[in-house]
C-alpha cells in the first residue's frame, strides 16, 4: 500500500495533538509492530447495541472496542419508552454509543413495531431528543411488510414530519414490499440514510431485474440520500454489491447490522469480516476504511470523529492485513474466497488503549 507510512501520533487530553513521520520523545509511549496499520476509529452506523430486547441485541462492548469498532450506533433497537435505558448502558461502556431512536415508542420489543399507529407519536421522540441531543443522532424506521403490517407508507410519513421538525436525519430500513422502494425513497431528503442497500429481496431492491438502477433511487442519491450497507442476517448479497460496482453505484458507509445471533453464527461475525468482504469484491483498502470512518462521521454530523488529524478525538483502530485464505459468506449463502483478511489489533478510545480479542 504505497502511501501508508510509518507515523507517530501524539495524544493529549483525549485528543490527537500531532501526527509526525519523525520520532517524537517524551510521555507514555505505545509501540505497535511494523505490520500494524492505524486508521481513525471505526464507526458502525447500524448495530443492535441494546441488550434488553431478544433476539436483536448485543452488548455495545461485545460488538464495539473488542472488535476494533470505537463507535457503535444503535439503529432503532429502542424507542422513546426505553431510550433512557440505552443511554444509561452507553455511559457504562468503553465503546462510544450513539442512537437512531425508533419512531415506534416500543422499539424492537416486538418484530412488527410499526403495525400499530398509536405507537408512533411525536411527543416521546421530541422529549428524548431534547434530553439527549448529542446521543440521539436521528430516527429509525423499518419499512418492510412484516414490520408495518397493513399501514403501508404511513409510518414513514410520520417519521418524515418528525425528522423535519427536529432537524435529525432518518435511517430507513428497506426490505420486502409493501411499501414499495419507490414510495419509500420518494420521502427521503438530503442527509437521510437507506440501510440494507444491497439486499436481494425480490422486487424491492435498488435495481430492476435487468440490472438498471431504479430512477427513484438514483434521484434520491442525487439529492444527497446516503446508501448504507447494513449487512445483517438477511440483507447483504455479493451479487447486488458486485452489480453496484459494475455500474458505478457507490455505497457510502459499510455497517454490520450486528447482533448476538449473526455475530456468533454468521454471516456477519464482526466489522473486520464485513470490511474484508469489500476487499474481496475489489474495493481498495483506503475506500473501505473511509466507509467505516470519515463517511459515517459525516453522516452522523460528528466532525470530531472519523479523521486522523490534530484536534480530532483520539479514537483510533489498529489492524493488520493477514495473508490467509478466508472463506466469506453473504446473507443468501453465496461464497467468496479472499486471499487476505482484515484483523483488528487494538483500539484507542478517548486516548485510552485497549487490545482487541
Ligand atoms: Zn437492524
Tab-separated table of C-alpha atoms and ligand atoms in Angstrom:
chain	number	residue	atom	x	y	z
A	1	UNK	CA	0.000	0.000	0.000
A	2	UNK	CA	2.124	2.824	-1.339
A	3	UNK	CA	1.049	5.829	0.697
A	4	UNK	CA	0.604	4.145	4.049
A	5	UNK	CA	3.579	5.387	6.032
A	6	UNK	CA	5.009	4.920	9.469
A	7	UNK	CA	3.502	7.542	11.760
A	8	UNK	CA	3.924	8.826	15.290
A	9	UNK	CA	0.736	10.134	16.847
A	10	UNK	CA	0.774	12.389	19.902
A	11	UNK	CA	-2.346	12.237	22.079
A	12	UNK	CA	-3.112	14.714	24.828
A	13	UNK	CA	-6.325	15.185	26.838
A	14	UNK	CA	-8.230	12.616	24.724
A	15	UNK	CA	-7.390	14.455	21.511
A	16	UNK	CA	-4.925	13.980	18.698
A	17	UNK	CA	-2.351	16.707	19.170
A	18	UNK	CA	0.225	15.989	16.468
A	19	UNK	CA	0.949	13.466	13.730
A	20	UNK	CA	4.511	13.177	12.543
A	21	UNK	CA	6.693	10.898	10.481
A	22	UNK	CA	9.681	11.976	12.602
A	23	UNK	CA	10.466	10.427	16.006
A	24	UNK	CA	8.806	12.076	18.999
A	25	UNK	CA	10.204	11.969	22.548
A	26	UNK	CA	8.584	12.086	25.973
A	27	UNK	CA	5.333	10.992	27.533
A	28	UNK	CA	3.988	7.455	27.711
A	29	UNK	CA	4.786	5.520	24.519
A	30	UNK	CA	2.826	2.715	22.885
A	31	UNK	CA	4.689	0.886	20.121
A	32	UNK	CA	2.851	-1.333	17.672
A	33	UNK	CA	4.590	-3.811	15.342
A	34	UNK	CA	5.664	-2.692	11.841
A	35	UNK	CA	2.877	-4.606	10.078
A	36	UNK	CA	0.082	-2.878	12.007
A	37	UNK	CA	-1.963	-0.189	10.247
A	38	UNK	CA	-3.698	2.651	12.060
A	39	UNK	CA	-6.888	4.374	10.941
A	40	UNK	CA	-9.420	6.654	12.573
A	41	UNK	CA	-11.601	4.647	14.980
A	42	UNK	CA	-14.117	2.514	13.128
A	43	UNK	CA	-17.754	3.641	13.308
A	44	UNK	CA	-20.504	1.045	12.834
A	45	UNK	CA	-23.536	3.025	11.682
A	46	UNK	CA	-26.073	0.194	12.019
A	47	UNK	CA	-25.899	-2.127	15.035
A	48	UNK	CA	-28.193	-3.511	17.714
A	49	UNK	CA	-26.438	-2.418	20.865
A	50	UNK	CA	-29.343	-2.576	23.329
A	51	UNK	CA	-29.057	-5.837	25.306
A	52	UNK	CA	-32.666	-5.770	26.535
A	53	UNK	CA	-34.754	-7.000	23.605
A	54	UNK	CA	-34.186	-10.521	22.208
A	55	UNK	CA	-33.172	-11.515	19.607
A	56	UNK	CA	-31.886	-8.286	18.022
A	57	UNK	CA	-29.488	-7.365	20.764
A	58	UNK	CA	-25.864	-7.237	21.797
A	59	UNK	CA	-23.782	-5.557	24.451
A	60	UNK	CA	-22.090	-2.472	22.940
A	61	UNK	CA	-18.595	-3.541	24.025
A	62	UNK	CA	-19.014	-7.038	22.534
A	63	UNK	CA	-19.601	-5.519	19.096
A	64	UNK	CA	-17.500	-2.435	19.813
A	65	UNK	CA	-13.975	-1.998	21.063
A	66	UNK	CA	-13.302	-5.743	21.376
A	67	UNK	CA	-13.712	-5.992	17.591
A	68	UNK	CA	-11.920	-2.791	16.573
A	69	UNK	CA	-15.053	-0.612	16.481
A	70	UNK	CA	-14.743	2.548	18.562
A	71	UNK	CA	-18.280	3.886	17.984
A	72	UNK	CA	-21.427	1.786	17.621
A	73	UNK	CA	-24.681	3.377	16.550
A	74	UNK	CA	-27.778	1.578	17.727
A	75	UNK	CA	-30.244	1.539	14.845
A	76	UNK	CA	-33.643	1.707	16.446
A	77	UNK	CA	-33.496	-1.135	18.959
A	78	UNK	CA	-35.042	1.242	21.417
A	79	UNK	CA	-37.811	3.795	21.104
A	80	UNK	CA	-38.978	6.588	23.376
A	81	UNK	CA	-40.088	4.149	26.128
A	82	UNK	CA	-36.594	2.717	26.710
A	83	UNK	CA	-34.100	5.181	25.230
A	84	UNK	CA	-33.114	6.268	28.767
A	85	UNK	CA	-32.082	2.661	29.496
A	86	UNK	CA	-29.902	2.548	26.398
A	87	UNK	CA	-28.387	5.891	27.412
A	88	UNK	CA	-27.522	4.539	30.873
A	89	UNK	CA	-25.889	1.434	29.350
A	90	UNK	CA	-23.957	3.643	26.926
A	91	UNK	CA	-22.498	5.590	29.827
A	92	UNK	CA	-21.087	2.389	31.362
A	93	UNK	CA	-19.348	1.279	28.157
A	94	UNK	CA	-15.796	1.680	26.901
A	95	UNK	CA	-17.143	1.884	23.326
A	96	UNK	CA	-18.830	5.125	22.262
A	97	UNK	CA	-22.557	4.535	21.746
A	98	UNK	CA	-24.962	6.699	19.725
A	99	UNK	CA	-28.561	6.005	18.750
A	100	UNK	CA	-31.113	6.320	15.997
A	101	UNK	CA	-34.303	6.309	18.060
A	102	UNK	CA	-37.038	4.028	16.715
A	103	UNK	CA	-40.079	6.049	15.636
A	104	UNK	CA	-42.159	3.422	17.430
A	105	UNK	CA	-42.105	4.083	21.162
A	106	UNK	CA	-41.798	0.337	21.862
A	107	UNK	CA	-38.808	-0.237	19.554
A	108	UNK	CA	-37.751	-3.839	18.986
A	109	UNK	CA	-39.697	-5.216	21.925
A	110	UNK	CA	-41.730	-6.766	19.089
A	111	UNK	CA	-40.879	-7.573	15.453
A	112	UNK	CA	-43.755	-5.509	13.995
A	113	UNK	CA	-43.224	-2.289	15.900
A	114	UNK	CA	-44.889	-0.123	13.217
A	115	UNK	CA	-48.073	-2.190	12.872
A	116	UNK	CA	-49.950	-0.050	15.388
A	117	UNK	CA	-50.004	3.649	14.504
A	118	UNK	CA	-50.774	4.523	18.135
A	119	UNK	CA	-47.171	3.601	18.977
A	120	UNK	CA	-45.858	6.374	16.701
A	121	UNK	CA	-46.082	9.802	18.271
A	122	UNK	CA	-44.037	12.968	18.207
A	123	UNK	CA	-44.140	13.774	21.933
A	124	UNK	CA	-41.915	10.954	23.192
A	125	UNK	CA	-39.329	11.421	20.456
A	126	UNK	CA	-39.291	15.170	20.939
A	127	UNK	CA	-38.737	14.782	24.681
A	128	UNK	CA	-35.953	12.219	24.151
A	129	UNK	CA	-34.179	14.395	21.569
A	130	UNK	CA	-34.330	17.357	23.954
A	131	UNK	CA	-32.940	15.282	26.810
A	132	UNK	CA	-30.180	13.577	24.783
A	133	UNK	CA	-29.387	15.957	21.908
A	134	UNK	CA	-25.898	14.545	21.185
A	135	UNK	CA	-26.643	10.890	21.888
A	136	UNK	CA	-29.664	10.674	19.570
A	137	UNK	CA	-28.324	11.186	16.053
A	138	UNK	CA	-31.518	10.531	14.124
A	139	UNK	CA	-34.614	8.379	13.777
A	140	UNK	CA	-35.048	4.829	12.525
A	141	UNK	CA	-37.978	3.409	10.616
A	142	UNK	CA	-38.042	-0.216	9.478
A	143	UNK	CA	-40.149	-0.042	6.346
A	144	UNK	CA	-40.853	-3.612	5.322
A	145	UNK	CA	-44.095	-5.554	5.092
A	146	UNK	CA	-43.575	-7.666	8.206
A	147	UNK	CA	-42.893	-4.571	10.324
A	148	UNK	CA	-45.586	-2.126	9.131
A	149	UNK	CA	-48.447	-4.644	8.762
A	150	UNK	CA	-51.356	-3.000	6.958
A	151	UNK	CA	-50.022	0.524	7.484
A	152	UNK	CA	-48.068	0.752	4.230
A	153	UNK	CA	-46.163	4.003	3.881
A	154	UNK	CA	-47.980	5.820	6.753
A	155	UNK	CA	-45.276	5.274	9.437
A	156	UNK	CA	-42.689	6.860	7.155
A	157	UNK	CA	-44.922	9.867	6.519
A	158	UNK	CA	-44.978	10.445	10.284
A	159	UNK	CA	-41.233	9.887	10.515
A	160	UNK	CA	-40.678	12.433	7.736
A	161	UNK	CA	-42.651	15.011	9.694
A	162	UNK	CA	-40.773	14.296	12.968
A	163	UNK	CA	-37.419	14.425	11.184
A	164	UNK	CA	-38.188	17.782	9.612
A	165	UNK	CA	-39.437	19.255	12.892
A	166	UNK	CA	-36.429	18.027	14.892
A	167	UNK	CA	-33.727	18.508	12.219
A	168	UNK	CA	-32.490	14.940	12.648
A	169	UNK	CA	-31.963	12.524	9.741
A	170	UNK	CA	-33.933	9.374	9.083
A	171	UNK	CA	-32.373	5.964	8.713
A	172	UNK	CA	-34.769	3.795	6.778
A	173	UNK	CA	-34.536	0.029	6.540
A	174	UNK	CA	-35.651	-1.375	3.189
A	175	UNK	CA	-36.767	-4.978	2.700
A	176	UNK	CA	-39.802	-6.778	1.347
A	177	UNK	CA	-42.707	-4.747	-0.092
A	178	UNK	CA	-45.179	-3.282	0.534
A	179	UNK	CA	-44.385	-0.437	0.837
A	180	UNK	CA	-42.523	-0.220	-2.446
A	181	UNK	CA	-38.967	1.052	-2.583
A	182	UNK	CA	-40.123	3.882	-4.870
A	183	UNK	CA	-42.687	5.080	-2.302
A	184	UNK	CA	-40.073	4.915	0.460
A	185	UNK	CA	-37.251	6.771	-1.262
A	186	UNK	CA	-39.543	9.498	-2.596
A	187	UNK	CA	-39.994	10.615	1.035
A	188	UNK	CA	-36.267	10.807	1.779
A	189	UNK	CA	-34.261	14.019	1.808
A	190	UNK	CA	-30.612	15.034	1.750
A	191	UNK	CA	-28.823	13.541	4.766
A	192	UNK	CA	-31.231	10.617	5.210
A	193	UNK	CA	-29.900	7.062	5.019
A	194	UNK	CA	-31.132	3.972	3.198
A	195	UNK	CA	-29.829	0.937	5.076
A	196	UNK	CA	-29.636	-2.627	3.653
A	197	UNK	CA	-28.855	-1.065	0.261
A	198	UNK	CA	-27.547	-4.375	-1.172
A	199	UNK	CA	-30.346	-6.682	-0.009
A	200	UNK	CA	-31.680	-9.072	-2.642
A	201	UNK	CA	-35.284	-9.471	-1.525
A	202	UNK	CA	-37.455	-9.954	-4.554
A	203	UNK	CA	-38.821	-6.946	-6.400
A	204	UNK	CA	-37.841	-4.343	-3.832
A	205	UNK	CA	-34.126	-3.852	-4.275
A	206	UNK	CA	-32.311	-0.915	-5.819
A	207	UNK	CA	-32.017	-2.490	-9.307
A	208	UNK	CA	-34.613	-3.679	-11.771
A	209	UNK	CA	-34.222	-7.350	-12.687
A	210	UNK	CA	-32.434	-6.319	-15.855
A	211	UNK	CA	-29.791	-4.618	-13.738
A	212	UNK	CA	-30.752	-0.963	-14.230
A	213	UNK	CA	-30.650	1.254	-11.142
A	214	UNK	CA	-34.185	2.359	-10.286
A	215	UNK	CA	-34.630	6.037	-11.229
A	216	UNK	CA	-36.212	6.823	-7.840
A	217	UNK	CA	-33.064	5.542	-6.083
A	218	UNK	CA	-30.795	7.447	-8.453
A	219	UNK	CA	-32.798	10.622	-7.847
A	220	UNK	CA	-32.545	10.099	-4.070
A	221	UNK	CA	-28.764	9.618	-4.306
A	222	UNK	CA	-28.521	12.805	-6.363
A	223	UNK	CA	-30.469	14.650	-3.634
A	224	UNK	CA	-27.856	13.547	-1.078
A	225	UNK	CA	-29.535	10.467	0.409
A	226	UNK	CA	-26.873	8.042	1.646
A	227	UNK	CA	-26.591	4.320	0.896
A	228	UNK	CA	-25.562	2.242	3.906
A	229	UNK	CA	-24.691	-1.451	3.659
A	230	UNK	CA	-26.323	-2.746	6.907
A	231	UNK	CA	-25.208	-6.349	6.219
A	232	UNK	CA	-27.419	-8.226	8.709
A	233	UNK	CA	-28.650	-11.776	8.739
A	234	UNK	CA	-30.635	-11.447	5.512
A	235	UNK	CA	-29.783	-8.109	3.907
A	236	UNK	CA	-26.472	-8.364	2.064
A	237	UNK	CA	-25.816	-10.063	-1.259
A	238	UNK	CA	-22.468	-10.293	-3.062
A	239	UNK	CA	-24.446	-10.394	-6.298
A	240	UNK	CA	-26.046	-6.995	-5.612
A	241	UNK	CA	-22.795	-5.465	-4.361
A	242	UNK	CA	-20.987	-6.708	-7.461
A	243	UNK	CA	-23.700	-5.344	-9.739
A	244	UNK	CA	-23.426	-1.977	-7.991
A	245	UNK	CA	-19.666	-1.917	-8.502
A	246	UNK	CA	-20.007	-2.808	-12.179
A	247	UNK	CA	-22.496	0.011	-12.653
A	248	UNK	CA	-20.539	2.580	-10.605
A	249	UNK	CA	-23.295	2.825	-7.996
A	250	UNK	CA	-21.278	3.691	-4.922
A	251	UNK	CA	-22.422	2.979	-1.406
A	252	UNK	CA	-21.496	5.473	1.311
A	253	UNK	CA	-20.991	3.582	4.566
A	254	UNK	CA	-20.231	-0.014	5.499
A	255	UNK	CA	-22.148	-1.159	8.580
A	256	UNK	CA	-22.922	-4.583	10.004
A	257	UNK	CA	-26.485	-4.654	11.448
A	258	UNK	CA	-24.851	-6.919	14.022
A	259	UNK	CA	-26.496	-8.608	16.994
A	260	UNK	CA	-25.650	-11.689	19.045
A	261	UNK	CA	-27.014	-14.304	16.647
A	262	UNK	CA	-25.399	-13.095	13.415
A	263	UNK	CA	-22.243	-12.279	15.384
A	264	UNK	CA	-21.849	-15.795	16.802
A	265	UNK	CA	-23.207	-17.876	13.912
A	266	UNK	CA	-22.672	-15.568	10.919
A	267	UNK	CA	-22.988	-14.394	8.297
A	268	UNK	CA	-21.872	-11.098	9.851
A	269	UNK	CA	-19.408	-12.196	12.594
A	270	UNK	CA	-17.892	-8.724	13.037
A	271	UNK	CA	-16.919	-5.494	11.299
A	272	UNK	CA	-13.492	-6.754	10.181
A	273	UNK	CA	-15.125	-9.659	8.311
A	274	UNK	CA	-17.606	-7.262	6.718
A	275	UNK	CA	-14.782	-4.970	5.587
A	276	UNK	CA	-12.829	-7.984	4.244
A	277	UNK	CA	-15.837	-8.789	2.041
A	278	UNK	CA	-15.464	-5.405	0.343
A	279	UNK	CA	-11.745	-6.016	-0.245
A	280	UNK	CA	-12.724	-9.354	-1.801
A	281	UNK	CA	-15.261	-7.536	-4.008
A	282	UNK	CA	-12.394	-5.466	-5.401
A	283	UNK	CA	-12.598	-2.242	-3.392
A	284	UNK	CA	-9.325	-0.786	-2.274
A	285	UNK	CA	-8.330	-0.624	1.367
A	286	UNK	CA	-8.499	3.171	1.507
A	287	UNK	CA	-12.067	3.254	0.163
A	288	UNK	CA	-13.094	0.524	2.573
A	289	UNK	CA	-11.587	2.295	5.585
A	290	UNK	CA	-13.129	5.657	4.583
A	291	UNK	CA	-16.535	3.965	4.544
A	292	UNK	CA	-16.197	2.992	8.176
A	293	UNK	CA	-14.540	6.187	9.436
A	294	UNK	CA	-14.755	9.541	7.653
A	295	UNK	CA	-18.001	8.868	5.784
A	296	UNK	CA	-20.105	7.709	8.762
A	297	UNK	CA	-18.675	10.604	10.828
A	298	UNK	CA	-20.040	12.969	8.152
A	299	UNK	CA	-23.385	11.176	8.022
A	300	UNK	CA	-23.641	11.489	11.813
A	301	UNK	CA	-22.640	15.186	11.783
A	302	UNK	CA	-19.819	14.337	14.198
A	303	UNK	CA	-16.817	16.129	12.665
A	304	UNK	CA	-14.739	15.356	15.750
A	305	UNK	CA	-14.720	11.675	14.678
A	306	UNK	CA	-13.501	9.878	11.586
A	307	UNK	CA	-10.170	11.515	10.788
A	308	UNK	CA	-6.563	11.284	11.870
A	309	UNK	CA	-5.807	14.959	12.352
A	310	UNK	CA	-4.825	17.331	15.141
A	311	UNK	CA	-7.872	18.468	17.148
A	312	UNK	CA	-9.896	15.293	16.445
A	313	UNK	CA	-10.886	12.976	19.270
A	314	UNK	CA	-8.243	10.301	19.928
A	315	UNK	CA	-10.252	7.310	18.663
A	316	UNK	CA	-8.010	5.030	16.628
A	317	UNK	CA	-8.213	1.496	15.293
A	318	UNK	CA	-5.090	-0.609	14.768
A	319	UNK	CA	-5.370	-3.574	12.414
A	320	UNK	CA	-3.383	-5.978	10.287
A	321	UNK	CA	-3.943	-7.434	6.831
A	322	UNK	CA	-3.233	-11.119	7.206
A	323	UNK	CA	-2.232	-13.198	4.198
A	324	UNK	CA	-4.654	-16.029	4.885
A	325	UNK	CA	-7.186	-17.614	2.547
A	326	UNK	CA	-10.564	-16.697	4.010
A	327	UNK	CA	-13.982	-18.034	3.038
A	328	UNK	CA	-16.659	-15.357	3.221
A	329	UNK	CA	-20.417	-15.859	3.093
A	330	UNK	CA	-23.174	-13.335	2.345
A	331	UNK	CA	-26.773	-13.321	3.634
A	332	UNK	CA	-28.078	-15.526	0.831
A	333	UNK	CA	-25.442	-18.246	1.131
A	334	UNK	CA	-23.059	-17.181	-1.636
A	335	UNK	CA	-19.374	-17.802	-1.036
A	336	UNK	CA	-16.402	-15.601	-1.860
A	337	UNK	CA	-12.803	-16.557	-1.108
A	338	UNK	CA	-10.371	-13.805	-0.204
A	339	UNK	CA	-6.577	-14.211	-0.141
A	340	UNK	CA	-6.347	-11.800	2.804
A	341	UNK	CA	-8.331	-10.787	5.839
A	342	UNK	CA	-8.506	-7.658	7.971
A	343	UNK	CA	-7.879	-8.349	11.635
A	344	UNK	CA	-8.292	-5.794	14.431
A	345	UNK	CA	-5.275	-5.470	16.722
A	346	UNK	CA	-6.141	-2.739	19.251
A	347	UNK	CA	-8.071	0.496	19.651
A	348	UNK	CA	-7.588	3.804	21.364
A	349	UNK	CA	-10.828	5.363	22.589
A	350	UNK	CA	-10.696	8.863	24.019
A	351	UNK	CA	-6.941	8.415	24.454
A	352	UNK	CA	-7.125	5.035	26.291
A	353	UNK	CA	-5.531	1.946	24.741
A	354	UNK	CA	-7.390	-1.422	24.609
A	355	UNK	CA	-6.318	-4.624	22.905
A	356	UNK	CA	-8.860	-6.430	20.700
A	357	UNK	CA	-9.881	-10.016	21.294
B	1	LIG	ZN1	-31.013	-3.579	12.031
